[in-house]
Short mmCIF file of C-alpha atoms in Angstrom, two decimals:
data_model
loop_
_atom_site.label_atom_id
_atom_site.label_comp_id
_atom_site.label_asym_id
_atom_site.label_seq_id
_atom_site.Cartn_x
_atom_site.Cartn_y
_atom_site.Cartn_z
CA MET A 1213 0.10 -0.14 -0.01
CA SER A 1214 1.01 3.86 -0.98
CA ILE A 1215 0.15 7.14 -0.04
CA SER A 1216 0.51 9.75 -3.12
CA THR A 1217 1.46 12.99 -2.28
CA SER A 1218 2.80 15.96 -4.84
CA ALA A 1219 5.95 14.47 -4.95
CA GLY A 1220 5.23 11.18 -5.87
CA SER A 1221 3.86 7.88 -4.72
CA VAL A 1222 5.41 6.95 -0.92
CA PRO A 1223 4.90 3.38 0.46
CA LEU A 1224 3.04 2.95 3.65
CA PRO A 1225 5.08 1.01 6.30
CA ASP A 1226 2.38 -1.42 8.34
CA SER A 1227 2.77 0.27 11.45
CA VAL A 1228 1.82 3.64 10.22
CA ARG A 1229 -1.15 1.76 8.13
CA GLY A 1230 -2.24 0.36 11.68
CA LEU A 1231 -2.05 4.11 13.24
CA LEU A 1232 -3.95 5.73 10.38
CA VAL A 1233 -6.77 2.71 10.81
CA ASP A 1234 -6.93 3.85 14.03
CA ALA A 1235 -7.63 7.60 13.71
CA VAL A 1236 -10.12 6.88 10.98
CA THR A 1237 -11.79 4.43 13.77
CA ALA A 1238 -11.74 6.94 15.94
CA LEU A 1239 -12.61 9.69 14.39
CA ASP A 1240 -15.74 7.40 12.73
CA ARG A 1241 -16.58 7.26 16.43
CA GLY A 1242 -16.53 10.73 17.18
CA GLN A 1243 -13.41 10.80 19.45
CA ALA A 1244 -11.00 13.81 18.82
CA VAL A 1245 -7.16 12.22 17.63
CA THR A 1246 -4.45 14.06 17.64
CA VAL A 1247 -0.82 13.23 16.08
CA GLU A 1248 2.41 15.31 16.78
CA PRO A 1249 6.05 13.99 17.13
CA HIS A 1250 7.40 13.37 20.27
CA ARG A 1251 10.60 12.81 21.97
CA THR A 1252 11.30 9.03 22.57
CA VAL A 1253 12.82 10.26 26.19
CA LEU A 1254 10.94 12.92 28.19
CA THR A 1255 11.36 15.40 31.58
CA THR A 1256 9.65 14.88 34.16
CA GLN A 1257 7.69 18.03 33.35
CA GLU A 1258 7.10 16.52 29.97
CA ALA A 1259 5.85 13.38 31.13
CA ALA A 1260 3.61 15.43 33.92
CA GLU A 1261 2.07 17.08 31.71
CA LEU A 1262 1.50 14.06 29.04
CA LEU A 1263 -0.49 12.38 32.12
CA GLY A 1264 -2.42 15.35 33.43
CA ILE A 1265 -0.75 15.41 36.89
CA THR A 1266 2.01 17.30 38.35
CA ARG A 1267 5.86 16.72 38.32
CA PRO A 1268 6.00 16.24 41.91
CA THR A 1269 2.84 13.31 41.75
CA LEU A 1270 5.23 12.46 38.24
CA VAL A 1271 8.67 12.12 40.73
CA ARG A 1272 6.37 9.94 43.27
CA LEU A 1273 5.36 7.46 41.18
CA LEU A 1274 8.95 7.02 39.60
CA GLU A 1275 10.30 6.63 42.89
CA ALA A 1276 7.49 4.09 43.78
CA GLY A 1277 8.97 2.30 41.01
CA LYS A 1278 5.47 3.13 38.78
CA ILE A 1279 7.25 4.21 35.90
CA PRO A 1280 10.45 3.04 35.32
CA TYR A 1281 13.07 6.11 34.92
CA THR A 1282 17.06 6.75 33.97
CA SER A 1283 19.37 9.32 35.52
CA PRO A 1284 21.69 10.64 33.60
CA GLY A 1285 23.54 12.97 35.54
CA ARG A 1286 21.18 15.00 37.94
CA HIS A 1287 17.78 14.86 35.97
CA ARG A 1288 15.28 11.85 35.60
CA ARG A 1289 14.56 10.98 32.04
CA VAL A 1290 11.39 8.61 31.48
CA GLU A 1291 11.01 6.63 28.14
CA LEU A 1292 7.82 7.83 26.13
CA ALA A 1293 6.17 3.94 25.86
CA ASP A 1294 6.38 3.86 29.82
CA VAL A 1295 4.94 6.29 29.86
CA LEU A 1296 2.13 5.47 27.62
CA GLU A 1297 1.96 1.86 29.46
CA PHE A 1298 1.69 3.08 32.19
CA GLN A 1299 -1.26 5.41 31.17
CA GLN A 1300 -3.03 2.55 29.81
CA GLY A 1301 -2.46 0.45 33.07
CA GLU A 1302 -4.29 3.06 34.81
CA ARG A 1303 -7.21 3.30 32.35
CA ALA A 1304 -7.45 -0.52 32.64
CA ARG A 1305 -7.38 -0.39 36.39
CA ARG A 1306 -9.99 2.47 36.84
CA ARG A 1307 -12.41 1.27 33.93
CA GLN A 1308 -11.94 -2.09 36.17
CA VAL A 1309 -12.82 -0.55 39.72
CA PHE A 1310 -15.98 1.45 37.42
CA GLU A 1311 -17.35 -2.23 36.29
CA GLU A 1312 -16.82 -3.73 40.06
CA MET A 1313 -19.01 -0.72 41.67
CA ALA A 1314 -21.80 -0.53 38.79
CA GLN A 1315 -21.79 -4.43 39.78
CA GLU A 1316 -21.79 -3.82 43.99
CA GLU A 1317 -24.87 -4.73 45.08
CA THR A 1318 -28.11 -2.92 44.09
CA PRO A 1319 -31.62 -2.82 45.62
CA ASP A 1320 -34.04 -4.99 44.03
CA PRO A 1321 -37.21 -2.87 42.84
CA GLY A 1322 -39.31 -5.32 44.03
CA ASP A 1323 -38.30 -5.13 47.56
CA ALA A 1324 -40.17 -1.93 48.05
CA ALA A 1325 -43.76 -1.87 49.05
CA ASP A 1326 -44.16 1.28 47.46
CA GLY A 1327 -42.10 1.41 44.24
CA PHE A 1328 -39.38 3.61 45.80
CA ALA A 1329 -36.03 1.51 47.27
CA SER A 1330 -34.71 3.41 50.58
CA THR A 1331 -31.13 4.68 50.12
CA ARG A 1332 -30.80 5.38 53.68
#
């Protein structure tokens, strides 16, 4: 498979094809898609911004071993792949917690004599 540009036809690698399929699928569902180049090694500030948390919170995660990092010199560096893996893991964990909460005991409407379930 290839893509045509004003400069001619360019072969499309499998990884790029997969990315485009994912982007089109998300757009078809009405989701927003952002495609931008990222460095593969991030500063703690960049990683924190990507996760939507403060830098001190990220540092606590790093020191707790939740996200691997390196310290070339005085500054910590984080691999983009590790940050994205942590982010996906957190999303999956939250989804699981929400599913468990949704399946917790819910009152049976037939138990209420007047049709209303007591909440207290």
